[in-house]
């Protein structure tokens, strides 16, 4: 494992698949400020590496992807320091969301609060069969904020409201039924299910996937007509590399 910094370890394979592990954050992978900054810095460092094709974001233990923001740190916050604290977490979520290639959240065990916000910023969420999810913020006296705003888009307003206003946890089958996670892996098969997704992504044009991710992000922000018109330009620009011609030629020439 390559150590990018004290809280961010990276393993990569020859295919361009990179695993970023949140390190030294306890078995629950709790996001205190140093951890949050370090993971954000690690992601920003990797984001210019054109050899990366897929990123898997994970904790170091199987107990949790991310157990949430650090309550032991937050208990000491006041008005000014609270904004600084939450801005760090926002910046981490934005670094995930802006990462130029598909990002997969590897979700064993617990994923709560700020952890679920980070996961919501990922492109794909793959859960272990016994994973649990929740937004317990209101139980410790704070509203769910920043990338919790993605939840209504993922699971609809009613279910997002249920999560952030009841603070009840849900299990993996419920998360799957709600659309909060994309797949639930049978026992012992979390990495196999992720590998299946990785292979599907690796079978696609890397430039097309980068472009598709950037476009999806703009679709999230723009009105429909602007989204459609922007897409015309993006389609044209995709022919600036030889990838479309190469991959379409391979299709045309395929042996049957
Ligand atoms: C903007 C974002 C806001 C947020 O994210 S708010 C925080 C959201 N997260 C939570 O509220 C989770 C709170 N934690 C729990 O409910 C439980 O933990 C779990 C269900 C995740 C796991 O339970 P179990 O396996 O029984 O572990 P344990 O004994 O409760 O915790 C082990 C150690 O981890 C510390 N810990 C757990 N969550 C946090 C946290 N979010 N911030 C700081 N520390 C945390 C505990 O205190 C304890 O520590 P010690 O061993 O010293 O007693």
PDB file of C-alpha atoms and ligand atoms in Angstrom:
ATOM      1  CA  UNK A   1       0.000   0.000   0.000  1.00  0.00           C
ATOM      2  CA  UNK A   2       1.253   3.444  -0.946  1.00  0.00           C
ATOM      3  CA  UNK A   3       0.796   5.861   1.948  1.00  0.00           C
ATOM      4  CA  UNK A   4      -0.313   9.232   0.589  1.00  0.00           C
ATOM      5  CA  UNK A   5      -0.481  10.687   4.081  1.00  0.00           C
ATOM      6  CA  UNK A   6      -1.201   9.554   7.641  1.00  0.00           C
ATOM      7  CA  UNK A   7      -4.917   8.984   6.947  1.00  0.00           C
ATOM      8  CA  UNK A   8      -4.958   8.008   3.312  1.00  0.00           C
ATOM      9  CA  UNK A   9      -3.552   4.749   1.940  1.00  0.00           C
ATOM     10  CA  UNK A  10      -3.656   3.803  -1.723  1.00  0.00           C
ATOM     11  CA  UNK A  11      -3.353   0.474  -3.515  1.00  0.00           C
ATOM     12  CA  UNK A  12      -3.499   0.317  -7.287  1.00  0.00           C
ATOM     13  CA  UNK A  13      -3.427  -2.402  -9.892  1.00  0.00           C
ATOM     14  CA  UNK A  14      -2.164  -2.483 -13.458  1.00  0.00           C
ATOM     15  CA  UNK A  15      -5.682  -1.854 -14.805  1.00  0.00           C
ATOM     16  CA  UNK A  16      -5.869   1.615 -13.254  1.00  0.00           C
ATOM     17  CA  UNK A  17      -8.114   0.544 -10.383  1.00  0.00           C
ATOM     18  CA  UNK A  18      -7.217   2.435  -7.219  1.00  0.00           C
ATOM     19  CA  UNK A  19      -8.410   1.677  -3.694  1.00  0.00           C
ATOM     20  CA  UNK A  20      -8.259   4.662  -1.358  1.00  0.00           C
ATOM     21  CA  UNK A  21      -8.455   3.546   2.276  1.00  0.00           C
ATOM     22  CA  UNK A  22      -9.222   5.910   5.118  1.00  0.00           C
ATOM     23  CA  UNK A  23      -6.524   5.000   7.671  1.00  0.00           C
ATOM     24  CA  UNK A  24      -5.819   5.552  11.357  1.00  0.00           C
ATOM     25  CA  UNK A  25      -9.335   6.715  12.084  1.00  0.00           C
ATOM     26  CA  UNK A  26     -10.265   3.906  14.498  1.00  0.00           C
ATOM     27  CA  UNK A  27     -12.275   0.779  13.647  1.00  0.00           C
ATOM     28  CA  UNK A  28     -15.367   2.856  12.844  1.00  0.00           C
ATOM     29  CA  UNK A  29     -13.474   5.243  10.541  1.00  0.00           C
ATOM     30  CA  UNK A  30     -14.607   8.425  12.215  1.00  0.00           C
ATOM     31  CA  UNK A  31     -14.077  11.686  10.344  1.00  0.00           C
ATOM     32  CA  UNK A  32     -12.290  14.159  12.563  1.00  0.00           C
ATOM     33  CA  UNK A  33     -10.817  17.265  10.944  1.00  0.00           C
ATOM     34  CA  UNK A  34      -7.302  15.840  10.357  1.00  0.00           C
ATOM     35  CA  UNK A  35      -8.761  12.691   8.743  1.00  0.00           C
ATOM     36  CA  UNK A  36     -11.198  14.693   6.627  1.00  0.00           C
ATOM     37  CA  UNK A  37      -8.478  17.031   5.361  1.00  0.00           C
ATOM     38  CA  UNK A  38      -6.041  14.208   4.718  1.00  0.00           C
ATOM     39  CA  UNK A  39      -8.500  12.155   2.650  1.00  0.00           C
ATOM     40  CA  UNK A  40      -9.535  15.239   0.677  1.00  0.00           C
ATOM     41  CA  UNK A  41      -5.891  16.096   0.014  1.00  0.00           C
ATOM     42  CA  UNK A  42      -5.198  12.502  -1.040  1.00  0.00           C
ATOM     43  CA  UNK A  43      -8.092  12.524  -3.500  1.00  0.00           C
ATOM     44  CA  UNK A  44      -7.046  15.882  -4.921  1.00  0.00           C
ATOM     45  CA  UNK A  45      -3.505  14.574  -5.350  1.00  0.00           C
ATOM     46  CA  UNK A  46      -4.801  11.545  -7.282  1.00  0.00           C
ATOM     47  CA  UNK A  47      -7.313  13.455  -9.380  1.00  0.00           C
ATOM     48  CA  UNK A  48      -4.766  14.558 -11.999  1.00  0.00           C
ATOM     49  CA  UNK A  49      -3.455  11.000 -12.551  1.00  0.00           C
ATOM     50  CA  UNK A  50      -4.745  10.077 -16.020  1.00  0.00           C
ATOM     51  CA  UNK A  51      -3.828   6.415 -15.525  1.00  0.00           C
ATOM     52  CA  UNK A  52      -6.597   5.986 -12.922  1.00  0.00           C
ATOM     53  CA  UNK A  53      -9.803   4.532 -14.370  1.00  0.00           C
ATOM     54  CA  UNK A  54     -11.833   3.564 -11.297  1.00  0.00           C
ATOM     55  CA  UNK A  55     -11.525   4.556  -7.640  1.00  0.00           C
ATOM     56  CA  UNK A  56     -12.867   2.489  -4.743  1.00  0.00           C
ATOM     57  CA  UNK A  57     -13.274   4.431  -1.494  1.00  0.00           C
ATOM     58  CA  UNK A  58     -13.126   2.332   1.659  1.00  0.00           C
ATOM     59  CA  UNK A  59     -12.386   2.258   5.341  1.00  0.00           C
ATOM     60  CA  UNK A  60      -9.494   0.296   6.773  1.00  0.00           C
ATOM     61  CA  UNK A  61     -11.692  -2.079   8.786  1.00  0.00           C
ATOM     62  CA  UNK A  62     -14.696  -4.211   7.944  1.00  0.00           C
ATOM     63  CA  UNK A  63     -16.675  -2.658  10.815  1.00  0.00           C
ATOM     64  CA  UNK A  64     -17.528   0.495   8.952  1.00  0.00           C
ATOM     65  CA  UNK A  65     -16.983   2.476   5.781  1.00  0.00           C
ATOM     66  CA  UNK A  66     -17.344   5.745   7.728  1.00  0.00           C
ATOM     67  CA  UNK A  67     -19.110   5.896  11.114  1.00  0.00           C
ATOM     68  CA  UNK A  68     -19.750   9.621  10.786  1.00  0.00           C
ATOM     69  CA  UNK A  69     -18.193  12.894  11.800  1.00  0.00           C
ATOM     70  CA  UNK A  70     -16.270  13.005  15.071  1.00  0.00           C
ATOM     71  CA  UNK A  71     -18.744  13.727  17.881  1.00  0.00           C
ATOM     72  CA  UNK A  72     -15.862  14.045  20.367  1.00  0.00           C
ATOM     73  CA  UNK A  73     -14.540  16.937  18.253  1.00  0.00           C
ATOM     74  CA  UNK A  74     -17.956  18.429  17.463  1.00  0.00           C
ATOM     75  CA  UNK A  75     -18.934  18.591  21.145  1.00  0.00           C
ATOM     76  CA  UNK A  76     -16.389  21.430  21.495  1.00  0.00           C
ATOM     77  CA  UNK A  77     -17.623  23.502  18.531  1.00  0.00           C
ATOM     78  CA  UNK A  78     -19.134  26.979  18.635  1.00  0.00           C
ATOM     79  CA  UNK A  79     -20.781  29.008  15.887  1.00  0.00           C
ATOM     80  CA  UNK A  80     -17.560  29.961  14.070  1.00  0.00           C
ATOM     81  CA  UNK A  81     -15.678  26.693  14.479  1.00  0.00           C
ATOM     82  CA  UNK A  82     -18.811  24.734  13.480  1.00  0.00           C
ATOM     83  CA  UNK A  83     -18.841  26.374  10.066  1.00  0.00           C
ATOM     84  CA  UNK A  84     -15.127  25.677   9.615  1.00  0.00           C
ATOM     85  CA  UNK A  85     -15.664  22.032  10.674  1.00  0.00           C
ATOM     86  CA  UNK A  86     -18.544  21.401   8.294  1.00  0.00           C
ATOM     87  CA  UNK A  87     -16.752  23.188   5.441  1.00  0.00           C
ATOM     88  CA  UNK A  88     -13.984  20.592   5.682  1.00  0.00           C
ATOM     89  CA  UNK A  89     -16.495  17.766   5.300  1.00  0.00           C
ATOM     90  CA  UNK A  90     -18.185  19.611   2.438  1.00  0.00           C
ATOM     91  CA  UNK A  91     -14.812  19.934   0.692  1.00  0.00           C
ATOM     92  CA  UNK A  92     -14.169  16.205   1.084  1.00  0.00           C
ATOM     93  CA  UNK A  93     -17.599  15.366  -0.383  1.00  0.00           C
ATOM     94  CA  UNK A  94     -16.938  17.772  -3.255  1.00  0.00           C
ATOM     95  CA  UNK A  95     -13.538  16.164  -3.914  1.00  0.00           C
ATOM     96  CA  UNK A  96     -15.321  12.802  -4.170  1.00  0.00           C
ATOM     97  CA  UNK A  97     -18.059  14.201  -6.389  1.00  0.00           C
ATOM     98  CA  UNK A  98     -15.577  16.020  -8.622  1.00  0.00           C
ATOM     99  CA  UNK A  99     -13.182  13.079  -8.876  1.00  0.00           C
ATOM    100  CA  UNK A 100     -12.870  12.637 -12.640  1.00  0.00           C
ATOM    101  CA  UNK A 101     -13.427   8.866 -12.848  1.00  0.00           C
ATOM    102  CA  UNK A 102     -16.155   6.630 -11.365  1.00  0.00           C
ATOM    103  CA  UNK A 103     -15.948   6.357  -7.577  1.00  0.00           C
ATOM    104  CA  UNK A 104     -17.352   3.271  -5.842  1.00  0.00           C
ATOM    105  CA  UNK A 105     -18.196   3.347  -2.129  1.00  0.00           C
ATOM    106  CA  UNK A 106     -17.270   0.039  -0.481  1.00  0.00           C
ATOM    107  CA  UNK A 107     -19.738  -0.242   2.385  1.00  0.00           C
ATOM    108  CA  UNK A 108     -19.301  -2.929   5.037  1.00  0.00           C
ATOM    109  CA  UNK A 109     -20.779  -2.462   8.528  1.00  0.00           C
ATOM    110  CA  UNK A 110     -21.829   1.057   9.478  1.00  0.00           C
ATOM    111  CA  UNK A 111     -22.181   4.106   7.254  1.00  0.00           C
ATOM    112  CA  UNK A 112     -23.705   6.958   9.220  1.00  0.00           C
ATOM    113  CA  UNK A 113     -24.168  10.713   9.117  1.00  0.00           C
ATOM    114  CA  UNK A 114     -21.206  12.405   7.453  1.00  0.00           C
ATOM    115  CA  UNK A 115     -20.170   8.969   6.210  1.00  0.00           C
ATOM    116  CA  UNK A 116     -23.397   8.564   4.285  1.00  0.00           C
ATOM    117  CA  UNK A 117     -22.905  12.068   2.891  1.00  0.00           C
ATOM    118  CA  UNK A 118     -19.505  11.012   1.530  1.00  0.00           C
ATOM    119  CA  UNK A 119     -21.075   7.830   0.147  1.00  0.00           C
ATOM    120  CA  UNK A 120     -23.875   9.848  -1.476  1.00  0.00           C
ATOM    121  CA  UNK A 121     -21.180  11.841  -3.288  1.00  0.00           C
ATOM    122  CA  UNK A 122     -19.804   8.603  -4.792  1.00  0.00           C
ATOM    123  CA  UNK A 123     -21.080   7.338  -8.138  1.00  0.00           C
ATOM    124  CA  UNK A 124     -21.864   3.825  -6.896  1.00  0.00           C
ATOM    125  CA  UNK A 125     -22.598   2.352  -3.481  1.00  0.00           C
ATOM    126  CA  UNK A 126     -22.042  -1.367  -2.870  1.00  0.00           C
ATOM    127  CA  UNK A 127     -23.060  -2.681   0.545  1.00  0.00           C
ATOM    128  CA  UNK A 128     -22.281  -5.804   2.524  1.00  0.00           C
ATOM    129  CA  UNK A 129     -25.303  -7.971   3.406  1.00  0.00           C
ATOM    130  CA  UNK A 130     -25.156  -6.883   7.052  1.00  0.00           C
ATOM    131  CA  UNK A 131     -24.435  -3.162   6.511  1.00  0.00           C
ATOM    132  CA  UNK A 132     -26.487  -0.468   8.233  1.00  0.00           C
ATOM    133  CA  UNK A 133     -27.112   3.124   7.257  1.00  0.00           C
ATOM    134  CA  UNK A 134     -28.531   6.158   8.957  1.00  0.00           C
ATOM    135  CA  UNK A 135     -28.496   9.892   9.465  1.00  0.00           C
ATOM    136  CA  UNK A 136     -28.347  10.202  13.267  1.00  0.00           C
ATOM    137  CA  UNK A 137     -27.402  13.897  13.391  1.00  0.00           C
ATOM    138  CA  UNK A 138     -30.650  15.195  14.906  1.00  0.00           C
ATOM    139  CA  UNK A 139     -30.164  12.719  17.748  1.00  0.00           C
ATOM    140  CA  UNK A 140     -26.988  14.612  18.698  1.00  0.00           C
ATOM    141  CA  UNK A 141     -28.633  18.000  18.209  1.00  0.00           C
ATOM    142  CA  UNK A 142     -27.554  18.984  14.716  1.00  0.00           C
ATOM    143  CA  UNK A 143     -29.380  18.897  11.391  1.00  0.00           C
ATOM    144  CA  UNK A 144     -28.130  16.747   8.509  1.00  0.00           C
ATOM    145  CA  UNK A 145     -26.446  19.132   6.110  1.00  0.00           C
ATOM    146  CA  UNK A 146     -24.108  19.482   3.091  1.00  0.00           C
ATOM    147  CA  UNK A 147     -24.291  16.402   0.853  1.00  0.00           C
ATOM    148  CA  UNK A 148     -27.292  15.038   2.727  1.00  0.00           C
ATOM    149  CA  UNK A 149     -28.903  17.341   0.158  1.00  0.00           C
ATOM    150  CA  UNK A 150     -28.126  14.631  -2.407  1.00  0.00           C
ATOM    151  CA  UNK A 151     -30.338  12.132  -0.574  1.00  0.00           C
ATOM    152  CA  UNK A 152     -33.709  13.324  -1.915  1.00  0.00           C
ATOM    153  CA  UNK A 153     -32.315  12.937  -5.431  1.00  0.00           C
ATOM    154  CA  UNK A 154     -31.161   9.403  -4.682  1.00  0.00           C
ATOM    155  CA  UNK A 155     -34.097   8.047  -2.719  1.00  0.00           C
ATOM    156  CA  UNK A 156     -36.854  10.665  -3.037  1.00  0.00           C
ATOM    157  CA  UNK A 157     -38.044  13.267  -0.561  1.00  0.00           C
ATOM    158  CA  UNK A 158     -40.177  10.987   1.620  1.00  0.00           C
ATOM    159  CA  UNK A 159     -37.424   8.466   2.330  1.00  0.00           C
ATOM    160  CA  UNK A 160     -34.766  11.180   2.728  1.00  0.00           C
ATOM    161  CA  UNK A 161     -37.068  12.975   5.175  1.00  0.00           C
ATOM    162  CA  UNK A 162     -37.555   9.698   7.061  1.00  0.00           C
ATOM    163  CA  UNK A 163     -33.791   9.180   7.398  1.00  0.00           C
ATOM    164  CA  UNK A 164     -32.861  12.708   8.474  1.00  0.00           C
ATOM    165  CA  UNK A 165     -35.896  13.360  10.702  1.00  0.00           C
ATOM    166  CA  UNK A 166     -36.296  10.038  12.502  1.00  0.00           C
ATOM    167  CA  UNK A 167     -32.561   9.239  12.800  1.00  0.00           C
ATOM    168  CA  UNK A 168     -33.549   5.579  12.483  1.00  0.00           C
ATOM    169  CA  UNK A 169     -31.021   3.255  10.900  1.00  0.00           C
ATOM    170  CA  UNK A 170     -31.974   1.046   7.971  1.00  0.00           C
ATOM    171  CA  UNK A 171     -30.502  -2.305   6.988  1.00  0.00           C
ATOM    172  CA  UNK A 172     -28.962  -3.258   3.664  1.00  0.00           C
ATOM    173  CA  UNK A 173     -32.083  -4.841   2.078  1.00  0.00           C
ATOM    174  CA  UNK A 174     -34.077  -1.694   2.918  1.00  0.00           C
ATOM    175  CA  UNK A 175     -31.296   0.519   1.550  1.00  0.00           C
ATOM    176  CA  UNK A 176     -31.390  -1.506  -1.668  1.00  0.00           C
ATOM    177  CA  UNK A 177     -35.177  -1.281  -1.937  1.00  0.00           C
ATOM    178  CA  UNK A 178     -34.963   2.491  -1.374  1.00  0.00           C
ATOM    179  CA  UNK A 179     -32.218   2.942  -3.981  1.00  0.00           C
ATOM    180  CA  UNK A 180     -29.718   4.192  -1.405  1.00  0.00           C
ATOM    181  CA  UNK A 181     -27.280   1.466  -2.453  1.00  0.00           C
ATOM    182  CA  UNK A 182     -26.889  -0.068  -5.896  1.00  0.00           C
ATOM    183  CA  UNK A 183     -26.133  -3.642  -4.829  1.00  0.00           C
ATOM    184  CA  UNK A 184     -26.057  -5.691  -1.650  1.00  0.00           C
ATOM    185  CA  UNK A 185     -23.381  -8.363  -1.707  1.00  0.00           C
ATOM    186  CA  UNK A 186     -24.111 -11.826  -0.275  1.00  0.00           C
ATOM    187  CA  UNK A 187     -22.013 -12.733   2.773  1.00  0.00           C
ATOM    188  CA  UNK A 188     -18.288 -12.769   1.974  1.00  0.00           C
ATOM    189  CA  UNK A 189     -18.799 -11.441  -1.555  1.00  0.00           C
ATOM    190  CA  UNK A 190     -18.462  -7.682  -1.143  1.00  0.00           C
ATOM    191  CA  UNK A 191     -15.205  -7.509  -3.087  1.00  0.00           C
ATOM    192  CA  UNK A 192     -16.482  -9.902  -5.762  1.00  0.00           C
ATOM    193  CA  UNK A 193     -19.571  -7.735  -6.360  1.00  0.00           C
ATOM    194  CA  UNK A 194     -17.371  -4.635  -6.532  1.00  0.00           C
ATOM    195  CA  UNK A 195     -15.032  -6.408  -8.954  1.00  0.00           C
ATOM    196  CA  UNK A 196     -18.000  -7.208 -11.217  1.00  0.00           C
ATOM    197  CA  UNK A 197     -18.855  -3.501 -11.335  1.00  0.00           C
ATOM    198  CA  UNK A 198     -15.191  -2.571 -11.864  1.00  0.00           C
ATOM    199  CA  UNK A 199     -15.023  -4.918 -14.855  1.00  0.00           C
ATOM    200  CA  UNK A 200     -18.130  -3.342 -16.370  1.00  0.00           C
ATOM    201  CA  UNK A 201     -16.533   0.101 -15.995  1.00  0.00           C
ATOM    202  CA  UNK A 202     -13.186  -1.066 -17.394  1.00  0.00           C
ATOM    203  CA  UNK A 203     -14.977  -2.388 -20.483  1.00  0.00           C
ATOM    204  CA  UNK A 204     -16.071   1.188 -21.295  1.00  0.00           C
ATOM    205  CA  UNK A 205     -14.080   3.915 -22.985  1.00  0.00           C
ATOM    206  CA  UNK A 206     -12.132   5.707 -20.237  1.00  0.00           C
ATOM    207  CA  UNK A 207     -12.518   9.101 -21.896  1.00  0.00           C
ATOM    208  CA  UNK A 208     -16.231   8.503 -22.426  1.00  0.00           C
ATOM    209  CA  UNK A 209     -16.671   7.622 -18.751  1.00  0.00           C
ATOM    210  CA  UNK A 210     -14.823  10.756 -17.607  1.00  0.00           C
ATOM    211  CA  UNK A 211     -16.969  12.828 -19.903  1.00  0.00           C
ATOM    212  CA  UNK A 212     -20.167  11.025 -18.818  1.00  0.00           C
ATOM    213  CA  UNK A 213     -19.429  11.612 -15.140  1.00  0.00           C
ATOM    214  CA  UNK A 214     -18.770  15.323 -15.704  1.00  0.00           C
ATOM    215  CA  UNK A 215     -21.956  15.581 -17.771  1.00  0.00           C
ATOM    216  CA  UNK A 216     -24.092  13.828 -15.145  1.00  0.00           C
ATOM    217  CA  UNK A 217     -22.841  16.300 -12.584  1.00  0.00           C
ATOM    218  CA  UNK A 218     -23.867  19.207 -14.803  1.00  0.00           C
ATOM    219  CA  UNK A 219     -27.242  17.571 -15.457  1.00  0.00           C
ATOM    220  CA  UNK A 220     -27.751  17.581 -11.685  1.00  0.00           C
ATOM    221  CA  UNK A 221     -27.276  21.353 -11.588  1.00  0.00           C
ATOM    222  CA  UNK A 222     -28.806  22.624 -14.851  1.00  0.00           C
ATOM    223  CA  UNK A 223     -32.358  22.991 -16.175  1.00  0.00           C
ATOM    224  CA  UNK A 224     -33.318  20.388 -18.808  1.00  0.00           C
ATOM    225  CA  UNK A 225     -32.937  22.523 -21.936  1.00  0.00           C
ATOM    226  CA  UNK A 226     -29.468  23.682 -20.888  1.00  0.00           C
ATOM    227  CA  UNK A 227     -28.527  20.074 -20.066  1.00  0.00           C
ATOM    228  CA  UNK A 228     -29.631  18.904 -23.499  1.00  0.00           C
ATOM    229  CA  UNK A 229     -27.848  21.706 -25.340  1.00  0.00           C
ATOM    230  CA  UNK A 230     -24.658  21.298 -23.337  1.00  0.00           C
ATOM    231  CA  UNK A 231     -24.712  17.607 -24.263  1.00  0.00           C
ATOM    232  CA  UNK A 232     -24.528  18.485 -27.985  1.00  0.00           C
ATOM    233  CA  UNK A 233     -21.220  20.273 -27.350  1.00  0.00           C
ATOM    234  CA  UNK A 234     -19.902  17.450 -25.145  1.00  0.00           C
ATOM    235  CA  UNK A 235     -20.794  14.889 -27.820  1.00  0.00           C
ATOM    236  CA  UNK A 236     -18.816  16.847 -30.417  1.00  0.00           C
ATOM    237  CA  UNK A 237     -15.858  17.232 -28.085  1.00  0.00           C
ATOM    238  CA  UNK A 238     -15.742  13.503 -27.448  1.00  0.00           C
ATOM    239  CA  UNK A 239     -14.407  13.161 -31.011  1.00  0.00           C
ATOM    240  CA  UNK A 240     -11.340  15.229 -30.107  1.00  0.00           C
ATOM    241  CA  UNK A 241      -9.701  11.971 -28.994  1.00  0.00           C
ATOM    242  CA  UNK A 242      -9.507   8.853 -31.155  1.00  0.00           C
ATOM    243  CA  UNK A 243     -11.426   6.802 -28.561  1.00  0.00           C
ATOM    244  CA  UNK A 244     -14.854   6.884 -30.257  1.00  0.00           C
ATOM    245  CA  UNK A 245     -13.442   6.062 -33.682  1.00  0.00           C
ATOM    246  CA  UNK A 246     -11.290   3.273 -32.248  1.00  0.00           C
ATOM    247  CA  UNK A 247     -14.059   1.659 -30.205  1.00  0.00           C
ATOM    248  CA  UNK A 248     -16.686   2.027 -32.937  1.00  0.00           C
ATOM    249  CA  UNK A 249     -14.266   0.593 -35.508  1.00  0.00           C
ATOM    250  CA  UNK A 250     -13.710  -2.384 -33.216  1.00  0.00           C
ATOM    251  CA  UNK A 251     -17.498  -2.880 -33.077  1.00  0.00           C
ATOM    252  CA  UNK A 252     -17.852  -2.598 -36.852  1.00  0.00           C
ATOM    253  CA  UNK A 253     -14.962  -5.034 -37.408  1.00  0.00           C
ATOM    254  CA  UNK A 254     -15.988  -7.544 -34.781  1.00  0.00           C
ATOM    255  CA  UNK A 255     -16.018 -11.188 -35.834  1.00  0.00           C
ATOM    256  CA  UNK A 256     -19.340 -12.979 -35.376  1.00  0.00           C
TER     257      UNK A 256
HETATM  258  C1  LIG B   1     -22.092  16.536   9.701  1.00  0.00           C
HETATM  259  C2  LIG B   1     -21.990  15.179  10.127  1.00  0.00           C
HETATM  260  C3  LIG B   1     -22.450  14.786  11.347  1.00  0.00           C
HETATM  261  C4  LIG B   1     -22.319  13.399  11.801  1.00  0.00           C
HETATM  262  O1  LIG B   1     -21.788  12.544  11.139  1.00  0.00           O
HETATM  263  S1  LIG B   1     -22.974  13.096  13.315  1.00  0.00           S
HETATM  264  C5  LIG B   1     -22.332  11.535  13.777  1.00  0.00           C
HETATM  265  C6  LIG B   1     -23.021  10.441  13.082  1.00  0.00           C
HETATM  266  N1  LIG B   1     -22.617   9.189  13.631  1.00  0.00           N
HETATM  267  C7  LIG B   1     -23.124   8.727  14.772  1.00  0.00           C
HETATM  268  O2  LIG B   1     -23.937   9.325  15.446  1.00  0.00           O
HETATM  269  C8  LIG B   1     -22.657   7.373  15.160  1.00  0.00           C
HETATM  270  C9  LIG B   1     -22.520   7.245  16.648  1.00  0.00           C
HETATM  271  N2  LIG B   1     -22.001   5.934  16.938  1.00  0.00           N
HETATM  272  C10 LIG B   1     -22.785   4.882  17.175  1.00  0.00           C
HETATM  273  O3  LIG B   1     -23.995   4.946  17.150  1.00  0.00           O
HETATM  274  C11 LIG B   1     -22.092   3.599  17.485  1.00  0.00           C
HETATM  275  O4  LIG B   1     -20.771   3.859  17.826  1.00  0.00           O
HETATM  276  C12 LIG B   1     -22.103   2.596  16.321  1.00  0.00           C
HETATM  277  C13 LIG B   1     -23.532   2.098  16.112  1.00  0.00           C
HETATM  278  C14 LIG B   1     -21.563   3.203  15.020  1.00  0.00           C
HETATM  279  C15 LIG B   1     -21.189   1.390  16.654  1.00  0.00           C
HETATM  280  O5  LIG B   1     -21.566   0.865  17.907  1.00  0.00           O
HETATM  281  P1  LIG B   1     -20.527  -0.078  18.673  1.00  0.00           P
HETATM  282  O6  LIG B   1     -20.001  -1.135  17.776  1.00  0.00           O
HETATM  283  O7  LIG B   1     -21.235  -0.567  19.931  1.00  0.00           O
HETATM  284  O8  LIG B   1     -19.287   0.836  19.049  1.00  0.00           O
HETATM  285  P2  LIG B   1     -19.217   1.942  20.199  1.00  0.00           P
HETATM  286  O9  LIG B   1     -18.736   1.283  21.445  1.00  0.00           O
HETATM  287  O10 LIG B   1     -20.455   2.739  20.271  1.00  0.00           O
HETATM  288  O11 LIG B   1     -18.069   2.899  19.613  1.00  0.00           O
HETATM  289  C16 LIG B   1     -16.699   2.519  19.621  1.00  0.00           C
HETATM  290  C17 LIG B   1     -15.894   3.782  19.902  1.00  0.00           C
HETATM  291  O12 LIG B   1     -16.106   4.688  18.834  1.00  0.00           O
HETATM  292  C18 LIG B   1     -16.583   5.931  19.377  1.00  0.00           C
HETATM  293  N3  LIG B   1     -17.465   6.559  18.388  1.00  0.00           N
HETATM  294  C19 LIG B   1     -18.478   5.991  17.710  1.00  0.00           C
HETATM  295  N4  LIG B   1     -19.032   6.876  16.888  1.00  0.00           N
HETATM  296  C20 LIG B   1     -18.344   8.030  17.042  1.00  0.00           C
HETATM  297  C21 LIG B   1     -18.448   9.308  16.456  1.00  0.00           C
HETATM  298  N5  LIG B   1     -19.351   9.576  15.476  1.00  0.00           N
HETATM  299  N6  LIG B   1     -17.590  10.259  16.864  1.00  0.00           N
HETATM  300  C22 LIG B   1     -16.658   9.992  17.801  1.00  0.00           C
HETATM  301  N7  LIG B   1     -16.504   8.792  18.381  1.00  0.00           N
HETATM  302  C23 LIG B   1     -17.348   7.826  18.003  1.00  0.00           C
HETATM  303  C24 LIG B   1     -17.308   5.554  20.650  1.00  0.00           C
HETATM  304  O13 LIG B   1     -17.407   6.644  21.512  1.00  0.00           O
HETATM  305  C25 LIG B   1     -16.378   4.479  21.193  1.00  0.00           C
HETATM  306  O14 LIG B   1     -15.250   5.120  21.727  1.00  0.00           O
HETATM  307  P3  LIG B   1     -14.579   4.578  23.075  1.00  0.00           P
HETATM  308  O15 LIG B   1     -14.023   3.241  22.703  1.00  0.00           O
HETATM  309  O16 LIG B   1     -13.530   5.570  23.406  1.00  0.00           O
HETATM  310  O17 LIG B   1     -15.660   4.472  24.090  1.00  0.00           O
END
